[in-house]
Amino acid sequence: MNQPVDLCINNVRIMTMANTDKPLEVLANGALGIKNGKITFVGSQTDFAEEACKVIDGQGKWLLPGFIDCHTHLVYGGSRAAEFEKRLEGISYAEIAKQGGGIKSTVKATRETSEEMLFEQALKRVRRLAEEGVTTVEIKSGYGLDMDTEVKMLKVAKRLSAATPINVQSTYLGVHALPNEFLERADAYIDFVCSEVMPEIAEQDLANCVDVFCESIGFTPAQCQRVFESAKSLGLNIKAHVEQLSDLKGALLASQMGALSVDHVEYLAEQDIPTIAQTDTVAVLLPGAFYYLNETQKPPVDALRRHKVPMAVATDLNPGSSPVASLLTAMNMASVLFGLTPAEVLMGTTRYAAKALGMQNKGTIATGKDADLCLWDIEHPIELVYGINHHRPDKVWLGGKDVS
Ligand code: NIG
Ligand code: FE
């Protein structure tokens, strides 16, 4: 005899995000079975034949995969409010970075902040995201740049995972800015990252992905390539901040080397997109940074769409270019500022956000997937993209456990 499922959620409208051709396809009068944290049944209520230990009546509300914020820098010390004021006076982000502000000022503050304090501050940011139905968040290091602070940041990310009802995936972003100890010696810094920090992080299992900032105010494609090679030799995944402020062909390089994602891509050249489309790389769009930096160059959304490059959307939550602790707001921005359709945005914060993290077990509602789910009392999921700050999920399940 079959073991009963742990939980059945019935009488729901399910948007599975499982059909890439029809992202907004709805399963009316749906039912879902969950056992051991995994989805074991998804279909019509009338076809649900198993016995369930517990049954929840969804009252006709909407069941969606939990949202995934696949690009954040939410562990950091200090604040950049003063820099925000400077930018309003007309000094650019790149200029502030050249003057030693920007990322470097957060590096100084993060080095000076204790692990405990970093944890307390980051916990609040994670909670803001979780309130909106985010069940998985990616967190990057990159505000330490020395061994101890990078390790400290990644330990905080790990603790956040244990302390909150949210899955955390950690990424080592050592190649974010050049620390003062290595001024004028960028290649020596890359040596340090590749031969000392990355092996330690792999050894302590503190991250499963490595990111870089490939940019005129960051690192060259050749330097990023060395980082990718070392990361891959250690069994770590790769991803990259590319073409945010200029076109260095970082997206081509990263995608050719098997990157999970290329992020920002405002300055990505249209002619490079067919080559990227041949790979498995996701383009992660970050409208919060575009908005805050008052950018005018939009990512080539039409061409990405035409060539079927999967697009994800994330907050880029960080103290400088995107102090946006709201994925729902970033979703609205992706539509209003970049012209993504609500269907693209919803796919980009579920299915394709999972793909951008290499998490094939998440992001859709299908048998065998993790039961990370949100129940929304809304007329239609398009509403989640259309308005700002109208909705919170009624219920959230993480691995089948009610965490709301
Ligand atoms: O994704 N581009 C580099 N990194 C971050 C910005 C970090 C910062 O300004 O502190 C980004 O926009
Ligand atoms: Fe970023």
Short mmCIF file of C-alpha atoms and ligand atoms in Angstrom, two decimals:
data_model
loop_
_atom_site.label_atom_id
_atom_site.label_comp_id
_atom_site.label_asym_id
_atom_site.label_seq_id
_atom_site.Cartn_x
_atom_site.Cartn_y
_atom_site.Cartn_z
CA MET A 1 0.00 0.00 0.00
CA ASN A 2 1.16 3.55 -0.78
CA GLN A 3 2.40 5.64 2.14
CA PRO A 4 0.16 8.69 2.49
CA VAL A 5 1.68 12.00 1.41
CA ASP A 6 2.64 14.42 4.22
CA LEU A 7 0.56 17.27 2.89
CA CYS A 8 -2.04 17.96 0.25
CA ILE A 9 -2.82 21.52 -0.78
CA ASN A 10 -6.04 21.48 -2.72
CA ASN A 11 -8.51 23.92 -4.24
CA VAL A 12 -5.75 26.12 -5.68
CA ARG A 13 -4.99 27.72 -9.02
CA ILE A 14 -1.47 26.57 -9.80
CA MET A 15 0.97 28.45 -12.01
CA THR A 16 3.66 25.83 -12.37
CA MET A 17 6.18 27.80 -14.50
CA ALA A 18 6.98 24.38 -15.97
CA ASN A 19 5.88 25.12 -19.53
CA THR A 20 8.38 27.47 -21.17
CA ASP A 21 6.13 27.97 -24.19
CA LYS A 22 3.13 28.92 -22.05
CA PRO A 23 4.57 30.45 -18.89
CA LEU A 24 1.22 31.75 -17.65
CA GLU A 25 -0.57 28.44 -18.10
CA VAL A 26 -2.89 27.79 -15.18
CA LEU A 27 -4.00 24.60 -13.57
CA ALA A 28 -7.48 25.43 -12.26
CA ASN A 29 -8.98 23.42 -9.38
CA GLY A 30 -5.50 22.12 -8.73
CA ALA A 31 -4.07 19.93 -6.02
CA LEU A 32 -0.54 19.33 -4.88
CA GLY A 33 0.91 16.42 -2.93
CA ILE A 34 4.10 16.79 -0.88
CA LYS A 35 6.20 14.08 0.72
CA ASN A 36 9.57 14.45 2.41
CA GLY A 37 9.83 18.05 1.21
CA LYS A 38 9.33 17.16 -2.45
CA ILE A 39 6.36 17.57 -4.74
CA THR A 40 4.91 14.13 -5.45
CA PHE A 41 1.72 15.11 -7.24
CA VAL A 42 0.59 18.13 -9.20
CA GLY A 43 -2.64 18.02 -11.13
CA SER A 44 -6.33 18.35 -10.96
CA GLN A 45 -8.12 17.88 -7.64
CA THR A 46 -10.27 15.15 -9.10
CA ASP A 47 -7.19 13.11 -10.04
CA PHE A 48 -5.61 13.32 -6.60
CA ALA A 49 -6.10 9.82 -5.29
CA GLU A 50 -3.55 9.52 -2.50
CA GLU A 51 -4.24 9.71 1.17
CA ALA A 52 -2.79 12.77 2.91
CA CYS A 53 -1.75 13.20 6.53
CA LYS A 54 -2.81 16.83 6.35
CA VAL A 55 -5.02 18.67 3.86
CA ILE A 56 -5.03 22.41 3.34
CA ASP A 57 -7.90 24.10 1.55
CA GLY A 58 -6.34 26.79 -0.67
CA GLN A 59 -9.75 28.48 -1.08
CA GLY A 60 -9.18 29.07 -4.79
CA LYS A 61 -6.04 31.17 -4.19
CA TRP A 62 -2.90 31.03 -6.36
CA LEU A 63 -0.03 28.65 -5.74
CA LEU A 64 3.32 29.66 -7.26
CA PRO A 65 6.89 28.50 -6.82
CA GLY A 66 8.66 30.50 -4.10
CA PHE A 67 10.54 33.41 -5.61
CA ILE A 68 14.30 33.21 -6.07
CA ASP A 69 16.50 36.30 -5.78
CA CYS A 70 19.51 35.04 -7.72
CA HIS A 71 21.87 38.03 -7.30
CA THR A 72 22.46 39.93 -4.05
CA HIS A 73 25.30 41.40 -2.03
CA LEU A 74 23.26 41.66 1.15
CA VAL A 75 26.02 41.00 3.69
CA TYR A 76 27.89 44.28 4.16
CA GLY A 77 28.91 46.79 6.77
CA GLY A 78 28.22 50.52 6.81
CA SER A 79 26.00 52.61 4.60
CA ARG A 80 26.53 54.56 1.39
CA ALA A 81 23.84 57.18 1.96
CA ALA A 82 26.44 59.97 1.73
CA GLU A 83 27.55 58.64 -1.64
CA PHE A 84 23.94 58.63 -2.76
CA GLU A 85 23.87 62.35 -2.00
CA LYS A 86 27.08 62.86 -4.01
CA ARG A 87 25.58 61.10 -6.99
CA LEU A 88 22.57 63.40 -6.77
CA GLU A 89 25.00 66.30 -7.04
CA GLY A 90 26.14 64.84 -10.36
CA ILE A 91 29.24 62.79 -9.49
CA SER A 92 29.03 59.45 -11.30
CA TYR A 93 29.28 55.96 -9.78
CA ALA A 94 32.50 55.34 -11.73
CA GLU A 95 33.98 58.67 -10.60
CA ILE A 96 33.17 57.93 -6.94
CA ALA A 97 34.81 54.51 -7.33
CA LYS A 98 37.94 56.13 -8.82
CA GLN A 99 38.11 58.52 -5.86
CA GLY A 100 38.30 55.52 -3.51
CA GLY A 101 34.63 55.51 -2.58
CA GLY A 102 32.04 53.05 -3.84
CA ILE A 103 32.79 49.37 -3.29
CA LYS A 104 36.03 50.27 -1.49
CA SER A 105 34.26 52.27 1.18
CA THR A 106 32.01 49.28 1.89
CA VAL A 107 35.12 47.08 2.02
CA LYS A 108 36.55 49.30 4.76
CA ALA A 109 33.28 49.22 6.72
CA THR A 110 32.83 45.47 6.28
CA ARG A 111 36.35 44.73 7.48
CA GLU A 112 35.66 46.82 10.58
CA THR A 113 32.30 45.20 11.38
CA SER A 114 32.17 42.10 13.57
CA GLU A 115 30.69 38.86 12.29
CA GLU A 116 27.88 39.17 14.81
CA MET A 117 26.96 42.69 13.71
CA LEU A 118 27.13 41.75 10.01
CA PHE A 119 24.82 38.86 10.76
CA GLU A 120 22.29 41.02 12.64
CA GLN A 121 22.18 43.61 9.87
CA ALA A 122 21.96 41.08 7.04
CA LEU A 123 19.23 39.16 8.88
CA LYS A 124 16.91 42.16 8.56
CA ARG A 125 17.54 42.35 4.81
CA VAL A 126 16.88 38.64 4.34
CA ARG A 127 13.64 38.98 6.30
CA ARG A 128 12.49 41.83 4.04
CA LEU A 129 13.01 39.55 1.02
CA ALA A 130 11.36 36.57 2.70
CA GLU A 131 8.25 38.61 3.57
CA GLU A 132 7.61 38.96 -0.15
CA GLY A 133 7.74 35.26 -0.89
CA VAL A 134 11.45 34.82 -1.63
CA THR A 135 12.38 31.26 -0.61
CA THR A 136 15.90 31.17 -2.06
CA VAL A 137 18.49 33.93 -2.13
CA GLU A 138 21.97 34.05 -3.54
CA ILE A 139 24.47 36.02 -1.44
CA LYS A 140 27.85 37.16 -2.69
CA SER A 141 30.92 38.02 -0.68
CA GLY A 142 33.21 40.67 -2.17
CA TYR A 143 33.31 43.41 0.45
CA GLY A 144 36.26 41.90 2.29
CA LEU A 145 38.81 41.17 -0.43
CA ASP A 146 41.21 39.77 2.18
CA MET A 147 41.08 36.18 3.36
CA ASP A 148 39.60 36.82 6.80
CA THR A 149 36.82 39.16 5.76
CA GLU A 150 35.76 37.12 2.74
CA VAL A 151 35.56 34.04 4.98
CA LYS A 152 33.69 36.10 7.62
CA MET A 153 31.10 37.22 5.05
CA LEU A 154 30.55 33.71 3.72
CA LYS A 155 30.17 32.37 7.26
CA VAL A 156 27.50 35.00 7.86
CA ALA A 157 25.71 33.85 4.70
CA LYS A 158 25.80 30.28 5.98
CA ARG A 159 24.41 31.33 9.36
CA LEU A 160 21.60 33.24 7.64
CA SER A 161 20.59 30.05 5.93
CA ALA A 162 20.27 28.29 9.26
CA ALA A 163 18.56 31.20 11.03
CA THR A 164 15.87 32.06 8.48
CA PRO A 165 13.17 30.22 6.57
CA ILE A 166 15.03 30.74 3.32
CA ASN A 167 17.58 28.78 1.28
CA VAL A 168 20.87 30.60 0.85
CA GLN A 169 23.34 29.96 -1.94
CA SER A 170 26.72 31.58 -1.41
CA THR A 171 29.05 32.96 -4.05
CA TYR A 172 32.65 34.05 -3.61
CA LEU A 173 33.16 37.43 -5.31
CA GLY A 174 36.78 38.13 -4.40
CA VAL A 175 37.41 39.74 -7.78
CA HIS A 176 35.07 42.66 -7.09
CA ALA A 177 37.53 45.53 -6.54
CA LEU A 178 41.26 45.85 -6.06
CA PRO A 179 42.08 46.12 -2.34
CA ASN A 180 44.49 48.86 -1.26
CA GLU A 181 47.12 46.25 -0.29
CA PHE A 182 47.40 45.35 -3.97
CA LEU A 183 47.24 48.83 -5.54
CA GLU A 184 48.82 48.80 -9.03
CA ARG A 185 49.26 45.02 -8.64
CA ALA A 186 46.03 43.59 -9.97
CA ASP A 187 47.70 40.45 -11.34
CA ALA A 188 49.27 39.73 -7.96
CA TYR A 189 45.80 40.04 -6.43
CA ILE A 190 44.46 37.52 -8.95
CA ASP A 191 47.33 35.18 -7.93
CA PHE A 192 46.33 35.58 -4.28
CA VAL A 193 42.65 34.88 -5.07
CA CYS A 194 43.45 31.81 -7.19
CA SER A 195 46.16 30.23 -5.10
CA GLU A 196 45.09 31.14 -1.57
CA VAL A 197 41.53 32.32 -1.06
CA MET A 198 39.61 30.15 -3.51
CA PRO A 199 41.19 26.86 -2.35
CA GLU A 200 40.40 27.78 1.27
CA ILE A 201 36.78 28.60 0.43
CA ALA A 202 36.39 25.36 -1.50
CA GLU A 203 38.04 23.43 1.33
CA GLN A 204 35.69 24.93 3.95
CA ASP A 205 32.73 24.52 1.59
CA LEU A 206 31.79 28.17 2.06
CA ALA A 207 30.58 28.80 -1.50
CA ASN A 208 29.75 26.77 -4.56
CA CYS A 209 30.13 29.52 -7.10
CA VAL A 210 32.68 32.19 -8.01
CA ASP A 211 31.77 35.61 -9.45
CA VAL A 212 33.89 38.44 -10.89
CA PHE A 213 33.42 42.12 -11.80
CA CYS A 214 34.62 42.31 -15.40
CA GLU A 215 34.66 46.05 -16.06
CA SER A 216 36.89 49.04 -16.78
CA ILE A 217 36.64 49.93 -13.06
CA GLY A 218 36.91 46.24 -12.14
CA PHE A 219 39.04 43.52 -13.76
CA THR A 220 40.06 42.68 -17.33
CA PRO A 221 38.67 39.69 -19.24
CA ALA A 222 42.13 38.07 -19.09
CA GLN A 223 42.18 38.36 -15.30
CA CYS A 224 38.63 37.03 -15.06
CA GLN A 225 39.55 34.11 -17.28
CA ARG A 226 42.30 33.08 -14.86
CA VAL A 227 39.81 33.19 -12.00
CA PHE A 228 37.31 31.06 -13.94
CA GLU A 229 39.98 28.47 -14.75
CA SER A 230 41.00 28.16 -11.11
CA ALA A 231 37.37 28.03 -9.95
CA LYS A 232 36.56 25.24 -12.38
CA SER A 233 39.62 23.25 -11.35
CA LEU A 234 38.27 23.38 -7.78
CA GLY A 235 34.82 22.20 -8.91
CA LEU A 236 33.18 25.59 -8.34
CA ASN A 237 30.59 27.07 -10.69
CA ILE A 238 31.20 30.44 -12.28
CA LYS A 239 29.19 33.57 -13.05
CA ALA A 240 30.09 37.16 -13.85
CA HIS A 241 29.16 40.83 -13.59
CA VAL A 242 29.64 41.91 -17.19
CA GLU A 243 28.86 44.77 -19.54
CA GLN A 244 27.37 46.90 -16.76
CA LEU A 245 29.12 50.13 -17.72
CA SER A 246 31.00 49.22 -20.91
CA ASP A 247 31.42 46.36 -23.40
CA LEU A 248 34.53 44.31 -22.58
CA LYS A 249 33.10 41.09 -24.09
CA GLY A 250 32.92 39.56 -20.65
CA ALA A 251 29.60 37.86 -21.39
CA LEU A 252 31.08 36.06 -24.38
CA LEU A 253 34.04 34.89 -22.32
CA ALA A 254 32.01 33.76 -19.32
CA SER A 255 29.35 31.96 -21.35
CA GLN A 256 32.00 30.18 -23.44
CA MET A 257 33.58 28.98 -20.20
CA GLY A 258 30.29 27.54 -18.94
CA ALA A 259 29.05 30.32 -16.65
CA LEU A 260 25.71 29.76 -14.98
CA SER A 261 24.87 33.40 -15.62
CA VAL A 262 26.08 36.71 -16.97
CA ASP A 263 24.68 39.56 -14.94
CA HIS A 264 23.77 43.22 -15.73
CA VAL A 265 24.52 43.08 -19.52
CA GLU A 266 23.29 46.61 -20.31
CA TYR A 267 26.19 47.11 -22.74
CA LEU A 268 26.05 43.62 -24.25
CA ALA A 269 26.42 43.90 -28.05
CA GLU A 270 23.59 42.41 -30.08
CA GLN A 271 25.99 40.55 -32.37
CA ASP A 272 27.32 38.55 -29.40
CA ILE A 273 23.91 37.22 -28.42
CA PRO A 274 23.62 34.34 -30.95
CA THR A 275 26.88 32.90 -29.58
CA ILE A 276 25.67 33.20 -25.99
CA ALA A 277 22.39 31.59 -27.02
CA GLN A 278 24.34 28.44 -27.96
CA THR A 279 25.37 28.01 -24.33
CA ASP A 280 23.41 27.23 -21.18
CA THR A 281 24.06 30.64 -19.64
CA VAL A 282 21.26 32.79 -18.20
CA ALA A 283 21.24 36.59 -18.59
CA VAL A 284 20.42 38.11 -15.18
CA LEU A 285 18.87 41.57 -15.44
CA LEU A 286 19.27 43.95 -12.53
CA PRO A 287 16.93 46.90 -12.97
CA GLY A 288 17.57 48.21 -9.43
CA ALA A 289 21.16 49.17 -10.35
CA PHE A 290 19.99 50.67 -13.66
CA TYR A 291 17.43 52.73 -11.78
CA TYR A 292 19.72 53.90 -8.99
CA LEU A 293 22.59 54.80 -11.31
CA ASN A 294 20.18 56.66 -13.57
CA GLU A 295 21.47 54.66 -16.52
CA THR A 296 20.10 55.15 -19.98
CA GLN A 297 21.65 52.14 -21.73
CA LYS A 298 19.12 49.31 -21.43
CA PRO A 299 20.01 45.63 -21.78
CA PRO A 300 19.25 44.26 -25.27
CA VAL A 301 16.04 42.57 -24.15
CA ASP A 302 14.54 42.21 -27.62
CA ALA A 303 17.58 40.42 -28.99
CA LEU A 304 17.89 38.20 -25.91
CA ARG A 305 14.23 37.30 -26.34
CA ARG A 306 14.57 36.64 -30.07
CA HIS A 307 17.55 34.34 -29.54
CA LYS A 308 15.83 32.61 -26.62
CA VAL A 309 18.48 33.41 -24.05
CA PRO A 310 16.74 32.78 -20.71
CA MET A 311 16.41 35.98 -18.68
CA ALA A 312 16.30 36.17 -14.90
CA VAL A 313 15.55 39.20 -12.72
CA ALA A 314 17.12 39.94 -9.33
CA THR A 315 17.45 42.78 -6.81
CA ASP A 316 21.28 43.09 -6.80
CA LEU A 317 20.64 44.21 -3.20
CA ASN A 318 23.81 46.08 -2.20
CA PRO A 319 24.65 49.35 -0.41
CA GLY A 320 25.83 51.23 -3.50
CA SER A 321 24.25 50.65 -6.86
CA SER A 322 21.06 48.94 -5.71
CA PRO A 323 19.85 49.35 -2.13
CA VAL A 324 16.66 47.51 -3.09
CA ALA A 325 15.47 45.00 -0.50
CA SER A 326 12.39 44.06 -2.50
CA LEU A 327 12.27 41.50 -5.27
CA LEU A 328 8.68 42.44 -6.10
CA THR A 329 9.85 46.02 -6.74
CA ALA A 330 12.69 44.79 -8.96
CA MET A 331 10.11 42.72 -10.85
CA ASN A 332 8.01 45.78 -11.53
CA MET A 333 11.13 47.72 -12.59
CA ALA A 334 12.10 44.95 -15.02
CA SER A 335 8.80 45.46 -16.80
CA VAL A 336 8.56 49.24 -16.62
CA LEU A 337 12.23 50.03 -17.28
CA PHE A 338 13.34 47.12 -19.48
CA GLY A 339 10.07 46.10 -21.13
CA LEU A 340 9.94 42.51 -19.92
CA THR A 341 6.47 41.02 -20.06
CA PRO A 342 4.93 39.91 -16.75
CA ALA A 343 5.32 36.32 -17.96
CA GLU A 344 9.05 36.88 -18.55
CA VAL A 345 9.42 38.48 -15.14
CA LEU A 346 7.64 35.62 -13.37
CA MET A 347 9.78 33.06 -15.22
CA GLY A 348 12.83 35.19 -14.41
CA THR A 349 12.25 35.03 -10.67
CA THR A 350 11.35 31.35 -10.53
CA ARG A 351 12.45 28.90 -13.22
CA TYR A 352 15.27 30.94 -14.79
CA ALA A 353 16.47 32.33 -11.48
CA ALA A 354 16.90 28.71 -10.34
CA LYS A 355 18.78 27.98 -13.56
CA ALA A 356 21.04 30.98 -12.92
CA LEU A 357 21.99 29.31 -9.63
CA GLY A 358 22.35 25.83 -11.08
CA MET A 359 19.44 24.70 -8.87
CA GLN A 360 17.44 22.47 -11.17
CA ASN A 361 15.44 21.15 -8.21
CA LYS A 362 13.78 24.52 -7.67
CA GLY A 363 11.82 27.20 -9.52
CA THR A 364 8.94 25.17 -10.94
CA ILE A 365 6.02 23.21 -9.56
CA ALA A 366 6.50 19.69 -10.87
CA THR A 367 6.86 16.24 -9.39
CA GLY A 368 10.27 15.63 -7.89
CA LYS A 369 10.99 19.34 -7.28
CA ASP A 370 11.50 20.89 -3.85
CA ALA A 371 8.23 22.03 -2.32
CA ASP A 372 9.19 25.72 -1.98
CA LEU A 373 5.85 27.38 -2.55
CA CYS A 374 3.80 30.51 -1.94
CA LEU A 375 0.05 30.90 -1.73
CA TRP A 376 -1.18 34.31 -2.95
CA ASP A 377 -4.61 35.84 -2.49
CA ILE A 378 -4.69 37.74 -5.80
CA GLU A 379 -6.82 37.96 -8.92
CA HIS A 380 -3.92 36.88 -11.14
CA PRO A 381 -0.10 36.57 -10.77
CA ILE A 382 0.36 39.44 -13.25
CA GLU A 383 -0.70 41.65 -10.33
CA LEU A 384 2.57 40.80 -8.59
CA VAL A 385 4.43 42.56 -11.40
CA TYR A 386 1.91 45.31 -12.07
CA GLY A 387 1.75 47.06 -8.69
CA ILE A 388 4.30 48.04 -6.09
CA ASN A 389 3.88 47.01 -2.47
CA HIS A 390 0.35 45.64 -2.67
CA HIS A 391 0.89 41.98 -1.90
CA ARG A 392 2.42 39.56 0.52
CA PRO A 393 1.97 35.79 0.34
CA ASP A 394 -0.69 34.27 2.58
CA LYS A 395 1.40 31.18 3.16
CA VAL A 396 4.93 30.05 2.40
CA TRP A 397 6.29 26.51 2.40
CA LEU A 398 9.95 25.70 2.32
CA GLY A 399 10.76 22.08 1.57
CA GLY A 400 7.12 21.32 2.35
CA LYS A 401 7.27 22.98 5.77
CA ASP A 402 4.93 25.87 6.53
CA VAL A 403 7.25 28.77 7.42
CA SER A 404 4.70 31.60 7.22
O1 NIG B 1 26.30 44.48 -8.91
N1 NIG B 1 29.07 45.87 -10.11
C1 NIG B 1 29.58 45.52 -9.09
N2 NIG B 1 28.97 45.16 -7.98
C2 NIG B 1 27.73 45.63 -7.51
C3 NIG B 1 27.85 46.98 -6.92
C4 NIG B 1 28.39 46.94 -5.60
C5 NIG B 1 28.52 48.25 -4.92
O2 NIG B 1 28.37 49.35 -5.51
O3 NIG B 1 28.76 48.15 -3.72
C6 NIG B 1 26.65 45.58 -8.55
O4 NIG B 1 26.10 46.59 -9.00
FE FE B 2 25.97 42.75 -8.30
#
